[in-house]
Amino acid sequence: MADVAIKVEGGVKHKILDDVKKLLPEGNLSLCLTCGLCSSGCPATGLDGMDPRKFLRMLVLGMDKEVLESDWPWMCTMCQRCVYVCPMKIDIPQMIFNIRAARPRDERPKGIRDSCDVAVNSESASAMGTPVEDFKFVVEDVLEEYREAQPEFADMEAPIDKVGAEFFLNQNSREPMTEPDEMVPLWKILHLAGVDWTYGSKAWAAENYCLFLADNENWERLVTAKANMADELKCKTYLNTE
Ligand code: SF4
Ligand code: SF4
């Protein structure tokens, strides 16, 4: 069983806490009631013997070194559940983001770093590096298969590069590449609701690992590529399914 006790060693400094106060003037960590609501709904609670309340306590106690060395901040999904339930509205994921950004880029988790780098160098913005032609082929192939197998959806569309569509839809690249049938339920909903939508042949991938890497520059680069594609197609609304 993991050792979950907080051990305070060495001199107490509050650099992270002071930095957070500058960034989040409303986020007074001293307001924490230690109620544990954040930990109760957090999917990362218990991993590495840590949870959001304990993480916050360590920051308040000035345990910067231990927090910076911990891998737990990389296990947070950034789901925001803790902020939603916190009676004091303490923004734990923002703190986690800042702690991730404090680690040198080449020491951040390789899997997340590689996914960010691959996406930045992919025309599709795909963390799997999915080529544009592969995406088009899979969408067209799956659409044809469902039209034939389910006559009630014989006129369903899955447009790519439809100029002037209302919605520009992004899709996680894992779906066309490894679970293509997973794309279809959303197509059906959009079809039955009469929604005018399109994928882009470029920048269609929804995931953005640069966000999770705390790489602001590349995070923005990917979002900009997707927004530019939506503009190029003259779509009014960017719909990200992630
Ligand atoms: S939910 Fe908010 S107030 Fe309660 S322990 Fe977590 S951070 Fe503190
Ligand atoms: S944002 Fe992170 S810390 Fe908060 S509930 Fe989600 S996984 Fe847990």
PDB file of C-alpha atoms and ligand atoms in Angstrom:
ATOM      1  CA  MET A   1       0.000   0.000   0.000  1.00  0.00           C
ATOM      2  CA  ALA A   2       1.335   3.468  -0.886  1.00  0.00           C
ATOM      3  CA  ASP A   3       2.653   5.678   1.914  1.00  0.00           C
ATOM      4  CA  VAL A   4       0.137   8.534   1.932  1.00  0.00           C
ATOM      5  CA  ALA A   5       1.501  10.557   4.876  1.00  0.00           C
ATOM      6  CA  ILE A   6       2.735  14.079   4.109  1.00  0.00           C
ATOM      7  CA  LYS A   7       6.292  14.479   5.402  1.00  0.00           C
ATOM      8  CA  VAL A   8       7.600  18.047   5.619  1.00  0.00           C
ATOM      9  CA  GLU A   9      11.375  18.098   5.253  1.00  0.00           C
ATOM     10  CA  GLY A  10      13.842  20.962   4.960  1.00  0.00           C
ATOM     11  CA  GLY A  11      13.116  24.675   4.937  1.00  0.00           C
ATOM     12  CA  VAL A  12       9.651  25.822   3.989  1.00  0.00           C
ATOM     13  CA  LYS A  13       9.460  28.046   0.892  1.00  0.00           C
ATOM     14  CA  HIS A  14       6.278  29.040  -0.875  1.00  0.00           C
ATOM     15  CA  LYS A  15       7.529  29.901  -4.352  1.00  0.00           C
ATOM     16  CA  ILE A  16       4.853  27.916  -6.195  1.00  0.00           C
ATOM     17  CA  LEU A  17       2.183  29.267  -3.889  1.00  0.00           C
ATOM     18  CA  ASP A  18       3.400  32.832  -4.439  1.00  0.00           C
ATOM     19  CA  ASP A  19       3.486  32.327  -8.224  1.00  0.00           C
ATOM     20  CA  VAL A  20      -0.020  30.891  -8.177  1.00  0.00           C
ATOM     21  CA  LYS A  21      -1.313  33.843  -6.178  1.00  0.00           C
ATOM     22  CA  LYS A  22      -0.029  36.196  -8.859  1.00  0.00           C
ATOM     23  CA  LEU A  23      -1.676  34.154 -11.604  1.00  0.00           C
ATOM     24  CA  LEU A  24      -4.891  33.433  -9.735  1.00  0.00           C
ATOM     25  CA  PRO A  25      -5.668  36.452  -7.547  1.00  0.00           C
ATOM     26  CA  GLU A  26      -9.063  34.927  -6.737  1.00  0.00           C
ATOM     27  CA  GLY A  27      -7.589  31.549  -5.910  1.00  0.00           C
ATOM     28  CA  ASN A  28      -6.697  31.941  -2.263  1.00  0.00           C
ATOM     29  CA  LEU A  29      -5.510  28.465  -1.342  1.00  0.00           C
ATOM     30  CA  SER A  30      -5.806  29.300   2.346  1.00  0.00           C
ATOM     31  CA  LEU A  31      -9.566  29.239   1.821  1.00  0.00           C
ATOM     32  CA  CYS A  32      -9.454  25.443   1.445  1.00  0.00           C
ATOM     33  CA  LEU A  33     -11.830  23.838   3.933  1.00  0.00           C
ATOM     34  CA  THR A  34     -10.107  20.435   3.589  1.00  0.00           C
ATOM     35  CA  CYS A  35     -13.582  19.058   2.916  1.00  0.00           C
ATOM     36  CA  GLY A  36     -12.236  16.462   0.442  1.00  0.00           C
ATOM     37  CA  LEU A  37     -14.939  16.985  -2.196  1.00  0.00           C
ATOM     38  CA  CYS A  38     -12.246  17.516  -4.833  1.00  0.00           C
ATOM     39  CA  SER A  39     -10.622  14.180  -3.987  1.00  0.00           C
ATOM     40  CA  SER A  40     -13.893  12.261  -3.900  1.00  0.00           C
ATOM     41  CA  GLY A  41     -14.628  12.768  -7.605  1.00  0.00           C
ATOM     42  CA  CYS A  42     -11.092  12.935  -8.945  1.00  0.00           C
ATOM     43  CA  PRO A  43     -10.098  10.086 -11.310  1.00  0.00           C
ATOM     44  CA  ALA A  44      -6.462  10.529 -10.213  1.00  0.00           C
ATOM     45  CA  THR A  45      -7.189  10.092  -6.496  1.00  0.00           C
ATOM     46  CA  GLY A  46      -5.090   7.295  -5.031  1.00  0.00           C
ATOM     47  CA  LEU A  47      -2.568   7.218  -7.869  1.00  0.00           C
ATOM     48  CA  ASP A  48       0.969   7.606  -6.546  1.00  0.00           C
ATOM     49  CA  GLY A  49      -0.522   7.888  -3.029  1.00  0.00           C
ATOM     50  CA  MET A  50      -1.829  11.367  -3.925  1.00  0.00           C
ATOM     51  CA  ASP A  51      -5.114  13.241  -4.354  1.00  0.00           C
ATOM     52  CA  PRO A  52      -6.035  16.882  -5.066  1.00  0.00           C
ATOM     53  CA  ARG A  53      -6.600  17.827  -1.413  1.00  0.00           C
ATOM     54  CA  LYS A  54      -3.248  16.402  -0.386  1.00  0.00           C
ATOM     55  CA  PHE A  55      -1.595  18.102  -3.360  1.00  0.00           C
ATOM     56  CA  LEU A  56      -3.058  21.414  -2.224  1.00  0.00           C
ATOM     57  CA  ARG A  57      -1.956  20.850   1.390  1.00  0.00           C
ATOM     58  CA  MET A  58       1.594  20.201   0.184  1.00  0.00           C
ATOM     59  CA  LEU A  59       1.599  23.506  -1.694  1.00  0.00           C
ATOM     60  CA  VAL A  60       0.244  25.361   1.333  1.00  0.00           C
ATOM     61  CA  LEU A  61       2.972  23.745   3.448  1.00  0.00           C
ATOM     62  CA  GLY A  62       5.607  24.990   0.995  1.00  0.00           C
ATOM     63  CA  MET A  63       6.632  21.525  -0.177  1.00  0.00           C
ATOM     64  CA  ASP A  64       7.663  22.849  -3.590  1.00  0.00           C
ATOM     65  CA  LYS A  65      10.503  20.370  -4.085  1.00  0.00           C
ATOM     66  CA  GLU A  66       8.310  17.330  -3.398  1.00  0.00           C
ATOM     67  CA  VAL A  67       5.507  18.655  -5.611  1.00  0.00           C
ATOM     68  CA  LEU A  68       7.865  19.418  -8.502  1.00  0.00           C
ATOM     69  CA  GLU A  69       9.466  15.980  -8.259  1.00  0.00           C
ATOM     70  CA  SER A  70       6.134  14.155  -8.086  1.00  0.00           C
ATOM     71  CA  ASP A  71       4.754  12.521 -11.238  1.00  0.00           C
ATOM     72  CA  TRP A  72       1.192  12.907  -9.932  1.00  0.00           C
ATOM     73  CA  PRO A  73       0.543  16.255 -11.684  1.00  0.00           C
ATOM     74  CA  TRP A  74       1.013  14.311 -14.956  1.00  0.00           C
ATOM     75  CA  MET A  75      -1.772  11.902 -13.982  1.00  0.00           C
ATOM     76  CA  CYS A  76      -4.399  14.667 -13.713  1.00  0.00           C
ATOM     77  CA  THR A  77      -6.786  14.513 -16.687  1.00  0.00           C
ATOM     78  CA  MET A  78      -7.586  18.259 -16.466  1.00  0.00           C
ATOM     79  CA  CYS A  79     -11.244  17.239 -16.261  1.00  0.00           C
ATOM     80  CA  GLN A  80     -12.085  20.175 -13.927  1.00  0.00           C
ATOM     81  CA  ARG A  81     -14.338  18.090 -11.688  1.00  0.00           C
ATOM     82  CA  CYS A  82     -12.478  19.327  -8.603  1.00  0.00           C
ATOM     83  CA  VAL A  83     -13.152  22.977  -9.493  1.00  0.00           C
ATOM     84  CA  TYR A  84     -16.788  22.222 -10.171  1.00  0.00           C
ATOM     85  CA  VAL A  85     -17.390  20.655  -6.744  1.00  0.00           C
ATOM     86  CA  CYS A  86     -15.086  22.875  -4.662  1.00  0.00           C
ATOM     87  CA  PRO A  87     -17.147  25.188  -2.410  1.00  0.00           C
ATOM     88  CA  MET A  88     -14.271  27.704  -2.520  1.00  0.00           C
ATOM     89  CA  LYS A  89     -13.758  27.407  -6.302  1.00  0.00           C
ATOM     90  CA  ILE A  90     -10.058  26.663  -5.951  1.00  0.00           C
ATOM     91  CA  ASP A  91      -8.556  26.071  -9.403  1.00  0.00           C
ATOM     92  CA  ILE A  92      -6.423  22.967  -8.846  1.00  0.00           C
ATOM     93  CA  PRO A  93      -5.943  22.068 -12.557  1.00  0.00           C
ATOM     94  CA  GLN A  94      -4.554  25.547 -13.242  1.00  0.00           C
ATOM     95  CA  MET A  95      -1.993  24.955 -10.496  1.00  0.00           C
ATOM     96  CA  ILE A  96      -1.210  21.559 -11.967  1.00  0.00           C
ATOM     97  CA  PHE A  97      -0.724  23.152 -15.384  1.00  0.00           C
ATOM     98  CA  ASN A  98       1.764  25.654 -13.905  1.00  0.00           C
ATOM     99  CA  ILE A  99       3.662  22.877 -12.165  1.00  0.00           C
ATOM    100  CA  ARG A 100       3.891  20.914 -15.410  1.00  0.00           C
ATOM    101  CA  ALA A 101       5.176  24.015 -17.188  1.00  0.00           C
ATOM    102  CA  ALA A 102       7.852  24.425 -14.502  1.00  0.00           C
ATOM    103  CA  ARG A 103       9.505  21.155 -15.578  1.00  0.00           C
ATOM    104  CA  PRO A 104      12.039  21.457 -18.459  1.00  0.00           C
ATOM    105  CA  ARG A 105      10.336  20.330 -21.680  1.00  0.00           C
ATOM    106  CA  ASP A 106      12.736  17.453 -22.332  1.00  0.00           C
ATOM    107  CA  GLU A 107      12.043  16.053 -18.852  1.00  0.00           C
ATOM    108  CA  ARG A 108       8.260  15.953 -19.326  1.00  0.00           C
ATOM    109  CA  PRO A 109       6.663  12.525 -20.053  1.00  0.00           C
ATOM    110  CA  LYS A 110       7.919  11.217 -23.380  1.00  0.00           C
ATOM    111  CA  GLY A 111       4.559   9.833 -24.533  1.00  0.00           C
ATOM    112  CA  ILE A 112       2.791  13.197 -24.155  1.00  0.00           C
ATOM    113  CA  ARG A 113       5.773  15.090 -25.602  1.00  0.00           C
ATOM    114  CA  ASP A 114       5.982  12.845 -28.673  1.00  0.00           C
ATOM    115  CA  SER A 115       2.223  13.106 -29.278  1.00  0.00           C
ATOM    116  CA  CYS A 116       2.462  16.905 -29.155  1.00  0.00           C
ATOM    117  CA  ASP A 117       5.457  16.966 -31.520  1.00  0.00           C
ATOM    118  CA  VAL A 118       3.834  14.579 -34.006  1.00  0.00           C
ATOM    119  CA  ALA A 119       0.628  16.664 -34.096  1.00  0.00           C
ATOM    120  CA  VAL A 120       2.505  19.913 -34.656  1.00  0.00           C
ATOM    121  CA  ASN A 121       4.238  18.361 -37.676  1.00  0.00           C
ATOM    122  CA  SER A 122       1.076  16.755 -39.078  1.00  0.00           C
ATOM    123  CA  GLU A 123      -1.155  18.430 -41.649  1.00  0.00           C
ATOM    124  CA  SER A 124      -4.048  16.672 -39.920  1.00  0.00           C
ATOM    125  CA  ALA A 125      -2.986  18.035 -36.462  1.00  0.00           C
ATOM    126  CA  SER A 126      -3.122  14.365 -35.489  1.00  0.00           C
ATOM    127  CA  ALA A 127      -1.145  13.037 -32.525  1.00  0.00           C
ATOM    128  CA  MET A 128      -0.955   9.747 -34.455  1.00  0.00           C
ATOM    129  CA  GLY A 129       0.390  11.497 -37.543  1.00  0.00           C
ATOM    130  CA  THR A 130      -2.565  10.232 -39.585  1.00  0.00           C
ATOM    131  CA  PRO A 131      -2.119  11.262 -43.224  1.00  0.00           C
ATOM    132  CA  VAL A 132      -4.932  13.280 -44.796  1.00  0.00           C
ATOM    133  CA  GLU A 133      -5.526  10.644 -47.481  1.00  0.00           C
ATOM    134  CA  ASP A 134      -5.929   7.867 -44.891  1.00  0.00           C
ATOM    135  CA  PHE A 135      -8.539   9.911 -43.037  1.00  0.00           C
ATOM    136  CA  LYS A 136     -10.505  10.568 -46.224  1.00  0.00           C
ATOM    137  CA  PHE A 137     -10.356   6.911 -47.234  1.00  0.00           C
ATOM    138  CA  VAL A 138     -11.580   5.652 -43.840  1.00  0.00           C
ATOM    139  CA  VAL A 139     -14.461   8.163 -43.622  1.00  0.00           C
ATOM    140  CA  GLU A 140     -15.665   7.356 -47.129  1.00  0.00           C
ATOM    141  CA  ASP A 141     -15.289   3.612 -46.631  1.00  0.00           C
ATOM    142  CA  VAL A 142     -17.142   3.508 -43.299  1.00  0.00           C
ATOM    143  CA  LEU A 143     -19.902   5.768 -44.624  1.00  0.00           C
ATOM    144  CA  GLU A 144     -20.474   3.533 -47.631  1.00  0.00           C
ATOM    145  CA  GLU A 145     -20.552   0.433 -45.444  1.00  0.00           C
ATOM    146  CA  TYR A 146     -23.230   1.876 -43.129  1.00  0.00           C
ATOM    147  CA  ARG A 147     -25.312   3.272 -45.986  1.00  0.00           C
ATOM    148  CA  GLU A 148     -25.495  -0.201 -47.495  1.00  0.00           C
ATOM    149  CA  ALA A 149     -26.005  -2.113 -44.251  1.00  0.00           C
ATOM    150  CA  GLN A 150     -28.616   0.256 -42.791  1.00  0.00           C
ATOM    151  CA  PRO A 151     -30.994   1.492 -45.524  1.00  0.00           C
ATOM    152  CA  GLU A 152     -32.626   3.954 -43.106  1.00  0.00           C
ATOM    153  CA  PHE A 153     -29.290   5.843 -43.252  1.00  0.00           C
ATOM    154  CA  ALA A 154     -28.804   5.471 -47.025  1.00  0.00           C
ATOM    155  CA  ASP A 155     -28.706   9.259 -47.482  1.00  0.00           C
ATOM    156  CA  MET A 156     -26.484   9.992 -44.452  1.00  0.00           C
ATOM    157  CA  GLU A 157     -23.481  12.218 -45.239  1.00  0.00           C
ATOM    158  CA  ALA A 158     -20.004  12.583 -43.721  1.00  0.00           C
ATOM    159  CA  PRO A 159     -18.731  15.581 -45.671  1.00  0.00           C
ATOM    160  CA  ILE A 160     -15.096  16.642 -45.909  1.00  0.00           C
ATOM    161  CA  ASP A 161     -14.228  20.216 -46.942  1.00  0.00           C
ATOM    162  CA  LYS A 162     -17.841  21.288 -47.456  1.00  0.00           C
ATOM    163  CA  VAL A 163     -17.625  25.052 -47.851  1.00  0.00           C
ATOM    164  CA  GLY A 164     -20.206  27.064 -45.900  1.00  0.00           C
ATOM    165  CA  ALA A 165     -21.295  24.272 -43.512  1.00  0.00           C
ATOM    166  CA  GLU A 166     -22.642  25.494 -40.181  1.00  0.00           C
ATOM    167  CA  PHE A 167     -20.348  23.316 -38.023  1.00  0.00           C
ATOM    168  CA  PHE A 168     -16.663  22.464 -38.446  1.00  0.00           C
ATOM    169  CA  LEU A 169     -16.304  19.123 -36.657  1.00  0.00           C
ATOM    170  CA  ASN A 170     -13.077  17.747 -35.191  1.00  0.00           C
ATOM    171  CA  GLN A 171     -12.559  14.040 -34.538  1.00  0.00           C
ATOM    172  CA  ASN A 172     -10.097  12.250 -32.261  1.00  0.00           C
ATOM    173  CA  SER A 173      -7.615  10.512 -34.576  1.00  0.00           C
ATOM    174  CA  ARG A 174      -7.788   7.311 -32.573  1.00  0.00           C
ATOM    175  CA  GLU A 175     -11.290   6.741 -33.980  1.00  0.00           C
ATOM    176  CA  PRO A 176     -10.615   6.728 -37.734  1.00  0.00           C
ATOM    177  CA  MET A 177      -7.361   4.838 -37.167  1.00  0.00           C
ATOM    178  CA  THR A 178      -8.295   2.170 -34.611  1.00  0.00           C
ATOM    179  CA  GLU A 179     -12.067   2.290 -33.944  1.00  0.00           C
ATOM    180  CA  PRO A 180     -13.670   3.669 -37.132  1.00  0.00           C
ATOM    181  CA  ASP A 181     -17.168   2.461 -36.167  1.00  0.00           C
ATOM    182  CA  GLU A 182     -17.015   4.864 -33.217  1.00  0.00           C
ATOM    183  CA  MET A 183     -17.436   7.780 -35.623  1.00  0.00           C
ATOM    184  CA  VAL A 184     -20.826   6.607 -36.819  1.00  0.00           C
ATOM    185  CA  PRO A 185     -23.108   7.288 -33.798  1.00  0.00           C
ATOM    186  CA  LEU A 186     -22.287  10.995 -33.982  1.00  0.00           C
ATOM    187  CA  TRP A 187     -22.844  11.026 -37.751  1.00  0.00           C
ATOM    188  CA  LYS A 188     -26.257   9.455 -37.155  1.00  0.00           C
ATOM    189  CA  ILE A 189     -27.215  12.008 -34.510  1.00  0.00           C
ATOM    190  CA  LEU A 190     -26.154  14.899 -36.748  1.00  0.00           C
ATOM    191  CA  HIS A 191     -28.009  13.336 -39.699  1.00  0.00           C
ATOM    192  CA  LEU A 192     -31.243  12.789 -37.751  1.00  0.00           C
ATOM    193  CA  ALA A 193     -31.032  16.295 -36.271  1.00  0.00           C
ATOM    194  CA  GLY A 194     -30.584  17.776 -39.754  1.00  0.00           C
ATOM    195  CA  VAL A 195     -27.284  19.440 -38.794  1.00  0.00           C
ATOM    196  CA  ASP A 196     -25.180  20.992 -41.548  1.00  0.00           C
ATOM    197  CA  TRP A 197     -21.581  19.983 -40.745  1.00  0.00           C
ATOM    198  CA  THR A 198     -18.228  19.091 -42.249  1.00  0.00           C
ATOM    199  CA  TYR A 199     -14.787  17.735 -41.423  1.00  0.00           C
ATOM    200  CA  GLY A 200     -11.750  19.474 -42.827  1.00  0.00           C
ATOM    201  CA  SER A 201      -9.250  17.518 -44.873  1.00  0.00           C
ATOM    202  CA  LYS A 202      -6.611  19.385 -42.846  1.00  0.00           C
ATOM    203  CA  ALA A 203      -6.506  20.058 -39.101  1.00  0.00           C
ATOM    204  CA  TRP A 204      -9.417  17.671 -38.498  1.00  0.00           C
ATOM    205  CA  ALA A 205      -7.915  15.999 -35.397  1.00  0.00           C
ATOM    206  CA  ALA A 206      -9.587  16.938 -32.116  1.00  0.00           C
ATOM    207  CA  GLU A 207      -6.960  15.907 -29.573  1.00  0.00           C
ATOM    208  CA  ASN A 208      -4.330  18.393 -28.363  1.00  0.00           C
ATOM    209  CA  TYR A 209      -1.543  16.820 -26.325  1.00  0.00           C
ATOM    210  CA  CYS A 210       0.371  20.105 -26.287  1.00  0.00           C
ATOM    211  CA  LEU A 211      -2.231  21.322 -23.774  1.00  0.00           C
ATOM    212  CA  PHE A 212      -1.456  18.363 -21.511  1.00  0.00           C
ATOM    213  CA  LEU A 213       2.257  18.946 -22.007  1.00  0.00           C
ATOM    214  CA  ALA A 214       1.816  22.565 -20.784  1.00  0.00           C
ATOM    215  CA  ASP A 215       3.419  23.705 -24.048  1.00  0.00           C
ATOM    216  CA  ASN A 216       1.543  26.951 -24.605  1.00  0.00           C
ATOM    217  CA  GLU A 217       3.208  27.837 -27.888  1.00  0.00           C
ATOM    218  CA  ASN A 218       2.397  24.550 -29.633  1.00  0.00           C
ATOM    219  CA  TRP A 219      -1.019  24.322 -27.977  1.00  0.00           C
ATOM    220  CA  GLU A 220      -1.863  27.656 -29.572  1.00  0.00           C
ATOM    221  CA  ARG A 221      -0.331  26.597 -32.898  1.00  0.00           C
ATOM    222  CA  LEU A 222      -2.647  23.567 -33.112  1.00  0.00           C
ATOM    223  CA  VAL A 223      -5.751  25.505 -32.102  1.00  0.00           C
ATOM    224  CA  THR A 224      -4.889  28.188 -34.652  1.00  0.00           C
ATOM    225  CA  ALA A 225      -4.513  25.577 -37.431  1.00  0.00           C
ATOM    226  CA  LYS A 226      -7.987  24.225 -36.625  1.00  0.00           C
ATOM    227  CA  ALA A 227      -9.551  27.693 -36.391  1.00  0.00           C
ATOM    228  CA  ASN A 228      -7.937  28.666 -39.706  1.00  0.00           C
ATOM    229  CA  MET A 229      -9.365  25.556 -41.391  1.00  0.00           C
ATOM    230  CA  ALA A 230     -12.829  26.402 -40.043  1.00  0.00           C
ATOM    231  CA  ASP A 231     -12.430  29.934 -41.431  1.00  0.00           C
ATOM    232  CA  GLU A 232     -11.177  28.643 -44.791  1.00  0.00           C
ATOM    233  CA  LEU A 233     -14.334  26.541 -45.103  1.00  0.00           C
ATOM    234  CA  LYS A 234     -16.447  29.502 -43.930  1.00  0.00           C
ATOM    235  CA  CYS A 235     -17.960  27.460 -41.096  1.00  0.00           C
ATOM    236  CA  LYS A 236     -19.713  29.445 -38.367  1.00  0.00           C
ATOM    237  CA  THR A 237     -19.062  27.122 -35.413  1.00  0.00           C
ATOM    238  CA  TYR A 238     -16.050  25.021 -34.425  1.00  0.00           C
ATOM    239  CA  LEU A 239     -17.253  21.823 -32.768  1.00  0.00           C
ATOM    240  CA  ASN A 240     -14.591  19.897 -30.850  1.00  0.00           C
ATOM    241  CA  THR A 241     -15.703  16.472 -29.654  1.00  0.00           C
ATOM    242  CA  GLU A 242     -12.855  16.090 -27.128  1.00  0.00           C
TER     243      GLU A 242
HETATM  244  S1  SF4 B   1     -13.017  20.764  -2.542  1.00  0.00           S
HETATM  245 FE1  SF4 B   1     -12.013  22.766  -2.341  1.00  0.00          FE
HETATM  246  S2  SF4 B   1     -12.258  23.326  -0.213  1.00  0.00           S
HETATM  247 FE2  SF4 B   1     -12.663  21.104  -0.350  1.00  0.00          FE
HETATM  248  S3  SF4 B   1     -10.644  20.112   0.042  1.00  0.00           S
HETATM  249 FE3  SF4 B   1     -10.825  20.381  -2.160  1.00  0.00          FE
HETATM  250  S4  SF4 B   1      -9.815  22.352  -2.604  1.00  0.00           S
HETATM  251 FE4  SF4 B   1     -10.265  22.286  -0.385  1.00  0.00          FE
HETATM  252  S1  SF4 B   2      -8.804  18.269 -12.934  1.00  0.00           S
HETATM  253 FE1  SF4 B   2      -7.196  16.848 -12.234  1.00  0.00          FE
HETATM  254  S2  SF4 B   2      -7.151  17.109 -10.010  1.00  0.00           S
HETATM  255 FE2  SF4 B   2      -9.115  17.943 -10.734  1.00  0.00          FE
HETATM  256  S3  SF4 B   2     -10.591  16.241 -10.600  1.00  0.00           S
HETATM  257 FE3  SF4 B   2      -9.757  16.226 -12.673  1.00  0.00          FE
HETATM  258  S4  SF4 B   2      -8.035  14.801 -12.589  1.00  0.00           S
HETATM  259 FE4  SF4 B   2      -8.507  15.368 -10.467  1.00  0.00          FE
END
